[in-house]
């Protein structure tokens, strides 16, 4: 046994005890996909030892954690990363041409439309998505049909999920990586994954290490992400009181430049990020990646008008899927009256994404340094 290899015990000290663990489940998914059985997930969503004796000290759980940056250099080479926010081949603004997708989607429905293109053309067997199963709540899902992909679109909350149904705890984060461990038993070999930057980061690192089942992920669709939220009834009521809305009247939420709450009567409430940092998950506050830098394509609302998705194409594969879906009529690009407008809008959007990325990276550096300092102080009494 090589004592230099860091294991889950080191993750407990370096990540969990500092409150950096985002509960993405990457470590647990790898360990259980290979039936090693050393790890399990507690009722609080936190990975822990199920049986430490079974730990092979392989160090993989440590290296794939999105909070550990040992493999970042290799990952950057693999994805042709360039400063300041990774590879960029093109930046466009587009929307779906499918009316069912348009009704459900978050922004322009481009994510769902590209997944549909891949599925309809038998280029994937499944898509790792996240279903809305209540207000401020989603569950990971491996969609194997177009209908399932469409039903996982967007962030509309059905009337059938009243707030009370989920108890008093709300979480916008969806632990999509838990589904990874099932991929091998589903006999599915080509999957497109939709995920937040931390999730894409973990699976890409699994690929760098050649760890199963990351080999089945063929397309990485990343979502811009400033932060995810975890809060209770009390905090939701307090936000409602401060911003003058009744939480029971929420129809949809969206995160773009800030946090937007859409009410059933058509009103839109705009809440600045600074006001909701208090209910952000602590792990998000130390995450440095806003634009899902290791994706084939990244998507967000930032930089596009209402009803459109900003599409940041990063790899040749991403460029190919986007172009094919566009030519096949699954999506339509934003139209401009003057040719130069397209270019200037694209430059503006690019600037916004870089600005938000810098803001997130600086916040992460500040919070990480503070947490490490606090941990050191507690060790030295
Ligand atoms: C937690 C979160 C934070 C975000 N923050 C920002 C932000 O700060 N700024 C910004 O511009 N954009 C942000 N986005 C991205 C934005 O909300 C849209 O997802 C994006 O613009 C794509 O829109 P669309 O209409 O093309 O996607 P759709 O066609 O509606 O498809 C969305 C896809 O994302 C999947 N999905 C939804 N929620 C999750 C989740 N929690 N985890 C994993 N997959 C999920 C769905 O299953 C679906 O496949 C965020 C998204 C999420 C999920």
PDB file of N, CA and C in Angstrom, residues 211-282:
ATOM      1  N   UNK A 211     -11.426   6.123 -15.973  1.00  0.00           N
ATOM      2  CA  UNK A 211     -12.235   5.410 -14.986  1.00  0.00           C
ATOM      3  C   UNK A 211     -13.638   5.149 -15.521  1.00  0.00           C
ATOM      4  N   UNK A 212     -14.086   3.903 -15.396  1.00  0.00           N
ATOM      5  CA  UNK A 212     -15.447   3.558 -15.804  1.00  0.00           C
ATOM      6  C   UNK A 212     -16.417   4.148 -14.782  1.00  0.00           C
ATOM      7  N   UNK A 213     -17.652   4.496 -15.128  1.00  0.00           N
ATOM      8  CA  UNK A 213     -18.275   4.379 -16.437  1.00  0.00           C
ATOM      9  C   UNK A 213     -18.225   5.674 -17.237  1.00  0.00           C
ATOM     10  N   UNK A 214     -17.222   6.517 -16.997  1.00  0.00           N
ATOM     11  CA  UNK A 214     -17.198   7.798 -17.706  1.00  0.00           C
ATOM     12  C   UNK A 214     -16.994   7.597 -19.205  1.00  0.00           C
ATOM     13  N   UNK A 215     -16.549   6.382 -19.604  1.00  0.00           N
ATOM     14  CA  UNK A 215     -16.308   6.127 -21.027  1.00  0.00           C
ATOM     15  C   UNK A 215     -17.590   6.229 -21.861  1.00  0.00           C
ATOM     16  N   UNK A 216     -18.744   6.085 -21.226  1.00  0.00           N
ATOM     17  CA  UNK A 216     -19.988   6.134 -22.012  1.00  0.00           C
ATOM     18  C   UNK A 216     -20.455   7.567 -22.273  1.00  0.00           C
ATOM     19  N   UNK A 217     -19.863   8.528 -21.578  1.00  0.00           N
ATOM     20  CA  UNK A 217     -20.299   9.911 -21.801  1.00  0.00           C
ATOM     21  C   UNK A 217     -19.641  10.426 -23.079  1.00  0.00           C
ATOM     22  N   UNK A 218     -20.465  10.682 -24.089  1.00  0.00           N
ATOM     23  CA  UNK A 218     -19.940  11.100 -25.400  1.00  0.00           C
ATOM     24  C   UNK A 218     -20.039  12.610 -25.610  1.00  0.00           C
ATOM     25  N   UNK A 219     -21.018  13.249 -24.947  1.00  0.00           N
ATOM     26  CA  UNK A 219     -21.211  14.697 -25.130  1.00  0.00           C
ATOM     27  C   UNK A 219     -21.377  15.348 -23.766  1.00  0.00           C
ATOM     28  N   UNK A 220     -20.637  16.428 -23.552  1.00  0.00           N
ATOM     29  CA  UNK A 220     -20.709  17.164 -22.287  1.00  0.00           C
ATOM     30  C   UNK A 220     -21.410  18.487 -22.534  1.00  0.00           C
ATOM     31  N   UNK A 221     -22.627  18.617 -22.004  1.00  0.00           N
ATOM     32  CA  UNK A 221     -23.373  19.869 -22.125  1.00  0.00           C
ATOM     33  C   UNK A 221     -23.379  20.542 -20.748  1.00  0.00           C
ATOM     34  N   UNK A 222     -22.605  21.614 -20.613  1.00  0.00           N
ATOM     35  CA  UNK A 222     -22.486  22.272 -19.307  1.00  0.00           C
ATOM     36  C   UNK A 222     -23.411  23.469 -19.202  1.00  0.00           C
ATOM     37  N   UNK A 223     -23.871  23.738 -17.984  1.00  0.00           N
ATOM     38  CA  UNK A 223     -24.741  24.898 -17.739  1.00  0.00           C
ATOM     39  C   UNK A 223     -23.941  25.966 -16.997  1.00  0.00           C
ATOM     40  N   UNK A 224     -24.096  27.221 -17.423  1.00  0.00           N
ATOM     41  CA  UNK A 224     -23.484  28.298 -16.635  1.00  0.00           C
ATOM     42  C   UNK A 224     -24.052  28.161 -15.225  1.00  0.00           C
ATOM     43  N   UNK A 225     -23.265  28.506 -14.231  1.00  0.00           N
ATOM     44  CA  UNK A 225     -23.817  28.384 -12.873  1.00  0.00           C
ATOM     45  C   UNK A 225     -23.070  29.277 -11.896  1.00  0.00           C
ATOM     46  N   UNK A 226     -23.779  30.235 -11.336  1.00  0.00           N
ATOM     47  CA  UNK A 226     -23.188  31.090 -10.301  1.00  0.00           C
ATOM     48  C   UNK A 226     -23.240  30.348  -8.975  1.00  0.00           C
ATOM     49  N   UNK A 227     -24.370  29.725  -8.710  1.00  0.00           N
ATOM     50  CA  UNK A 227     -24.513  28.971  -7.467  1.00  0.00           C
ATOM     51  C   UNK A 227     -25.831  28.205  -7.462  1.00  0.00           C
ATOM     52  N   UNK A 228     -25.890  27.193  -6.612  1.00  0.00           N
ATOM     53  CA  UNK A 228     -27.140  26.485  -6.336  1.00  0.00           C
ATOM     54  C   UNK A 228     -27.593  26.878  -4.937  1.00  0.00           C
ATOM     55  N   UNK A 229     -28.859  26.619  -4.662  1.00  0.00           N
ATOM     56  CA  UNK A 229     -29.412  27.100  -3.393  1.00  0.00           C
ATOM     57  C   UNK A 229     -29.960  25.963  -2.547  1.00  0.00           C
ATOM     58  N   UNK A 230     -29.790  26.153  -1.251  1.00  0.00           N
ATOM     59  CA  UNK A 230     -30.335  25.198  -0.303  1.00  0.00           C
ATOM     60  C   UNK A 230     -30.965  26.023   0.809  1.00  0.00           C
ATOM     61  N   UNK A 231     -32.261  25.870   1.003  1.00  0.00           N
ATOM     62  CA  UNK A 231     -32.905  26.723   2.003  1.00  0.00           C
ATOM     63  C   UNK A 231     -34.145  26.049   2.565  1.00  0.00           C
ATOM     64  N   UNK A 232     -34.716  26.684   3.569  1.00  0.00           N
ATOM     65  CA  UNK A 232     -35.896  26.109   4.218  1.00  0.00           C
ATOM     66  C   UNK A 232     -37.086  27.063   4.106  1.00  0.00           C
ATOM     67  N   UNK A 233     -38.203  26.624   4.637  1.00  0.00           N
ATOM     68  CA  UNK A 233     -39.437  27.423   4.576  1.00  0.00           C
ATOM     69  C   UNK A 233     -39.237  28.822   5.141  1.00  0.00           C
ATOM     70  N   UNK A 234     -38.513  28.849   6.254  1.00  0.00           N
ATOM     71  CA  UNK A 234     -38.316  30.113   6.955  1.00  0.00           C
ATOM     72  C   UNK A 234     -37.581  31.114   6.045  1.00  0.00           C
ATOM     73  N   UNK A 235     -36.509  30.623   5.385  1.00  0.00           N
ATOM     74  CA  UNK A 235     -35.725  31.507   4.505  1.00  0.00           C
ATOM     75  C   UNK A 235     -36.534  31.909   3.267  1.00  0.00           C
ATOM     76  N   UNK A 236     -37.345  30.968   2.778  1.00  0.00           N
ATOM     77  CA  UNK A 236     -38.181  31.280   1.611  1.00  0.00           C
ATOM     78  C   UNK A 236     -39.218  32.351   1.966  1.00  0.00           C
ATOM     79  N   UNK A 237     -39.818  32.195   3.146  1.00  0.00           N
ATOM     80  CA  UNK A 237     -40.797  33.194   3.612  1.00  0.00           C
ATOM     81  C   UNK A 237     -40.132  34.558   3.760  1.00  0.00           C
ATOM     82  N   UNK A 238     -38.889  34.541   4.308  1.00  0.00           N
ATOM     83  CA  UNK A 238     -38.174  35.808   4.525  1.00  0.00           C
ATOM     84  C   UNK A 238     -37.894  36.504   3.192  1.00  0.00           C
ATOM     85  N   UNK A 239     -37.507  35.713   2.169  1.00  0.00           N
ATOM     86  CA  UNK A 239     -37.275  36.301   0.838  1.00  0.00           C
ATOM     87  C   UNK A 239     -38.573  36.880   0.290  1.00  0.00           C
ATOM     88  N   UNK A 240     -39.669  36.095   0.478  1.00  0.00           N
ATOM     89  CA  UNK A 240     -40.990  36.532   0.014  1.00  0.00           C
ATOM     90  C   UNK A 240     -41.385  37.847   0.667  1.00  0.00           C
ATOM     91  N   UNK A 241     -41.149  37.943   1.973  1.00  0.00           N
ATOM     92  CA  UNK A 241     -41.519  39.165   2.702  1.00  0.00           C
ATOM     93  C   UNK A 241     -40.679  40.335   2.194  1.00  0.00           C
ATOM     94  N   UNK A 242     -39.369  40.088   2.045  1.00  0.00           N
ATOM     95  CA  UNK A 242     -38.490  41.178   1.611  1.00  0.00           C
ATOM     96  C   UNK A 242     -38.834  41.663   0.201  1.00  0.00           C
ATOM     97  N   UNK A 243     -39.153  40.718  -0.684  1.00  0.00           N
ATOM     98  CA  UNK A 243     -39.386  41.097  -2.090  1.00  0.00           C
ATOM     99  C   UNK A 243     -40.874  41.151  -2.469  1.00  0.00           C
ATOM    100  N   UNK A 244     -41.743  40.966  -1.457  1.00  0.00           N
ATOM    101  CA  UNK A 244     -43.177  41.146  -1.679  1.00  0.00           C
ATOM    102  C   UNK A 244     -43.830  40.092  -2.556  1.00  0.00           C
ATOM    103  N   UNK A 245     -43.516  38.808  -2.315  1.00  0.00           N
ATOM    104  CA  UNK A 245     -44.247  37.762  -3.050  1.00  0.00           C
ATOM    105  C   UNK A 245     -44.601  36.612  -2.112  1.00  0.00           C
ATOM    106  N   UNK A 246     -45.642  35.885  -2.518  1.00  0.00           N
ATOM    107  CA  UNK A 246     -46.077  34.728  -1.738  1.00  0.00           C
ATOM    108  C   UNK A 246     -45.431  33.485  -2.368  1.00  0.00           C
ATOM    109  N   UNK A 247     -44.620  32.739  -1.610  1.00  0.00           N
ATOM    110  CA  UNK A 247     -43.931  31.582  -2.192  1.00  0.00           C
ATOM    111  C   UNK A 247     -44.873  30.596  -2.876  1.00  0.00           C
ATOM    112  N   UNK A 248     -46.109  30.510  -2.424  1.00  0.00           N
ATOM    113  CA  UNK A 248     -47.054  29.568  -3.031  1.00  0.00           C
ATOM    114  C   UNK A 248     -47.428  29.998  -4.450  1.00  0.00           C
ATOM    115  N   UNK A 249     -47.122  31.255  -4.801  1.00  0.00           N
ATOM    116  CA  UNK A 249     -47.495  31.767  -6.122  1.00  0.00           C
ATOM    117  C   UNK A 249     -46.375  31.632  -7.159  1.00  0.00           C
ATOM    118  N   UNK A 250     -45.260  30.956  -6.783  1.00  0.00           N
ATOM    119  CA  UNK A 250     -44.136  30.837  -7.724  1.00  0.00           C
ATOM    120  C   UNK A 250     -44.482  29.861  -8.857  1.00  0.00           C
ATOM    121  N   UNK A 251     -44.284  30.312 -10.097  1.00  0.00           N
ATOM    122  CA  UNK A 251     -44.535  29.437 -11.246  1.00  0.00           C
ATOM    123  C   UNK A 251     -43.222  28.895 -11.798  1.00  0.00           C
ATOM    124  N   UNK A 252     -42.174  29.690 -11.711  1.00  0.00           N
ATOM    125  CA  UNK A 252     -40.910  29.323 -12.342  1.00  0.00           C
ATOM    126  C   UNK A 252     -39.797  30.187 -11.739  1.00  0.00           C
ATOM    127  N   UNK A 253     -38.599  29.639 -11.671  1.00  0.00           N
ATOM    128  CA  UNK A 253     -37.465  30.496 -11.301  1.00  0.00           C
ATOM    129  C   UNK A 253     -36.415  30.382 -12.397  1.00  0.00           C
ATOM    130  N   UNK A 254     -35.571  31.381 -12.518  1.00  0.00           N
ATOM    131  CA  UNK A 254     -34.498  31.329 -13.505  1.00  0.00           C
ATOM    132  C   UNK A 254     -33.307  32.117 -12.965  1.00  0.00           C
ATOM    133  N   UNK A 255     -32.113  31.608 -13.264  1.00  0.00           N
ATOM    134  CA  UNK A 255     -30.903  32.308 -12.837  1.00  0.00           C
ATOM    135  C   UNK A 255     -30.200  32.799 -14.094  1.00  0.00           C
ATOM    136  N   UNK A 256     -29.962  34.112 -14.137  1.00  0.00           N
ATOM    137  CA  UNK A 256     -29.311  34.689 -15.318  1.00  0.00           C
ATOM    138  C   UNK A 256     -28.266  35.676 -14.829  1.00  0.00           C
ATOM    139  N   UNK A 257     -28.502  36.969 -15.013  1.00  0.00           N
ATOM    140  CA  UNK A 257     -27.595  37.953 -14.393  1.00  0.00           C
ATOM    141  C   UNK A 257     -27.789  37.927 -12.893  1.00  0.00           C
ATOM    142  N   UNK A 258     -29.010  37.624 -12.490  1.00  0.00           N
ATOM    143  CA  UNK A 258     -29.392  37.524 -11.091  1.00  0.00           C
ATOM    144  C   UNK A 258     -30.436  36.426 -10.987  1.00  0.00           C
ATOM    145  N   UNK A 259     -31.125  36.396  -9.845  1.00  0.00           N
ATOM    146  CA  UNK A 259     -32.134  35.361  -9.621  1.00  0.00           C
ATOM    147  C   UNK A 259     -33.513  35.963  -9.941  1.00  0.00           C
ATOM    148  N   UNK A 260     -34.274  35.293 -10.799  1.00  0.00           N
ATOM    149  CA  UNK A 260     -35.594  35.804 -11.177  1.00  0.00           C
ATOM    150  C   UNK A 260     -36.679  34.828 -10.734  1.00  0.00           C
ATOM    151  N   UNK A 261     -37.700  35.364 -10.074  1.00  0.00           N
ATOM    152  CA  UNK A 261     -38.839  34.534  -9.659  1.00  0.00           C
ATOM    153  C   UNK A 261     -40.044  34.965 -10.493  1.00  0.00           C
ATOM    154  N   UNK A 262     -40.624  34.014 -11.219  1.00  0.00           N
ATOM    155  CA  UNK A 262     -41.804  34.312 -12.041  1.00  0.00           C
ATOM    156  C   UNK A 262     -43.031  33.834 -11.275  1.00  0.00           C
ATOM    157  N   UNK A 263     -43.986  34.750 -11.064  1.00  0.00           N
ATOM    158  CA  UNK A 263     -45.186  34.388 -10.310  1.00  0.00           C
ATOM    159  C   UNK A 263     -46.307  33.962 -11.261  1.00  0.00           C
ATOM    160  N   UNK A 264     -47.285  33.236 -10.684  1.00  0.00           N
ATOM    161  CA  UNK A 264     -48.380  32.723 -11.522  1.00  0.00           C
ATOM    162  C   UNK A 264     -49.196  33.849 -12.152  1.00  0.00           C
ATOM    163  N   UNK A 265     -49.188  35.047 -11.525  1.00  0.00           N
ATOM    164  CA  UNK A 265     -49.974  36.150 -12.109  1.00  0.00           C
ATOM    165  C   UNK A 265     -49.169  36.935 -13.155  1.00  0.00           C
ATOM    166  N   UNK A 266     -47.980  36.410 -13.532  1.00  0.00           N
ATOM    167  CA  UNK A 266     -47.194  37.049 -14.595  1.00  0.00           C
ATOM    168  C   UNK A 266     -46.132  38.008 -14.083  1.00  0.00           C
ATOM    169  N   UNK A 267     -46.182  38.353 -12.782  1.00  0.00           N
ATOM    170  CA  UNK A 267     -45.174  39.274 -12.232  1.00  0.00           C
ATOM    171  C   UNK A 267     -43.799  38.608 -12.183  1.00  0.00           C
ATOM    172  N   UNK A 268     -42.754  39.416 -12.356  1.00  0.00           N
ATOM    173  CA  UNK A 268     -41.394  38.868 -12.272  1.00  0.00           C
ATOM    174  C   UNK A 268     -40.656  39.596 -11.136  1.00  0.00           C
ATOM    175  N   UNK A 269     -40.107  38.826 -10.210  1.00  0.00           N
ATOM    176  CA  UNK A 269     -39.366  39.414  -9.085  1.00  0.00           C
ATOM    177  C   UNK A 269     -37.876  39.205  -9.354  1.00  0.00           C
ATOM    178  N   UNK A 270     -37.123  40.283  -9.228  1.00  0.00           N
ATOM    179  CA  UNK A 270     -35.694  40.252  -9.535  1.00  0.00           C
ATOM    180  C   UNK A 270     -34.910  40.343  -8.215  1.00  0.00           C
ATOM    181  N   UNK A 271     -34.133  39.295  -7.905  1.00  0.00           N
ATOM    182  CA  UNK A 271     -33.382  39.288  -6.637  1.00  0.00           C
ATOM    183  C   UNK A 271     -31.879  39.261  -6.951  1.00  0.00           C
ATOM    184  N   UNK A 272     -31.131  40.272  -6.514  1.00  0.00           N
ATOM    185  CA  UNK A 272     -29.690  40.280  -6.810  1.00  0.00           C
ATOM    186  C   UNK A 272     -28.968  39.110  -6.132  1.00  0.00           C
ATOM    187  N   UNK A 273     -27.923  38.618  -6.801  1.00  0.00           N
ATOM    188  CA  UNK A 273     -27.160  37.482  -6.262  1.00  0.00           C
ATOM    189  C   UNK A 273     -26.692  37.752  -4.825  1.00  0.00           C
ATOM    190  N   UNK A 274     -26.254  38.986  -4.560  1.00  0.00           N
ATOM    191  CA  UNK A 274     -25.701  39.287  -3.226  1.00  0.00           C
ATOM    192  C   UNK A 274     -26.707  38.960  -2.135  1.00  0.00           C
ATOM    193  N   UNK A 275     -28.003  39.113  -2.442  1.00  0.00           N
ATOM    194  CA  UNK A 275     -29.026  38.856  -1.431  1.00  0.00           C
ATOM    195  C   UNK A 275     -29.296  37.381  -1.230  1.00  0.00           C
ATOM    196  N   UNK A 276     -28.954  36.581  -2.221  1.00  0.00           N
ATOM    197  CA  UNK A 276     -29.227  35.160  -2.036  1.00  0.00           C
ATOM    198  C   UNK A 276     -27.961  34.335  -1.838  1.00  0.00           C
ATOM    199  N   UNK A 277     -26.807  35.006  -1.796  1.00  0.00           N
ATOM    200  CA  UNK A 277     -25.584  34.277  -1.444  1.00  0.00           C
ATOM    201  C   UNK A 277     -25.754  33.592  -0.090  1.00  0.00           C
ATOM    202  N   UNK A 278     -26.589  34.185   0.752  1.00  0.00           N
ATOM    203  CA  UNK A 278     -26.808  33.634   2.092  1.00  0.00           C
ATOM    204  C   UNK A 278     -27.451  32.255   2.052  1.00  0.00           C
ATOM    205  N   UNK A 279     -28.213  31.983   0.990  1.00  0.00           N
ATOM    206  CA  UNK A 279     -28.851  30.655   0.906  1.00  0.00           C
ATOM    207  C   UNK A 279     -28.165  29.779  -0.150  1.00  0.00           C
ATOM    208  N   UNK A 280     -27.004  30.250  -0.635  1.00  0.00           N
ATOM    209  CA  UNK A 280     -26.253  29.429  -1.596  1.00  0.00           C
ATOM    210  C   UNK A 280     -25.606  28.270  -0.844  1.00  0.00           C
ATOM    211  N   UNK A 281     -25.403  27.168  -1.535  1.00  0.00           N
ATOM    212  CA  UNK A 281     -24.717  26.042  -0.888  1.00  0.00           C
ATOM    213  C   UNK A 281     -23.267  26.447  -0.627  1.00  0.00           C
ATOM    214  N   UNK A 282     -22.740  26.170   0.550  1.00  0.00           N
ATOM    215  CA  UNK A 282     -21.358  26.583   0.848  1.00  0.00           C
ATOM    216  C   UNK A 282     -20.371  26.104  -0.213  1.00  0.00           C
TER     217      UNK A 282
END
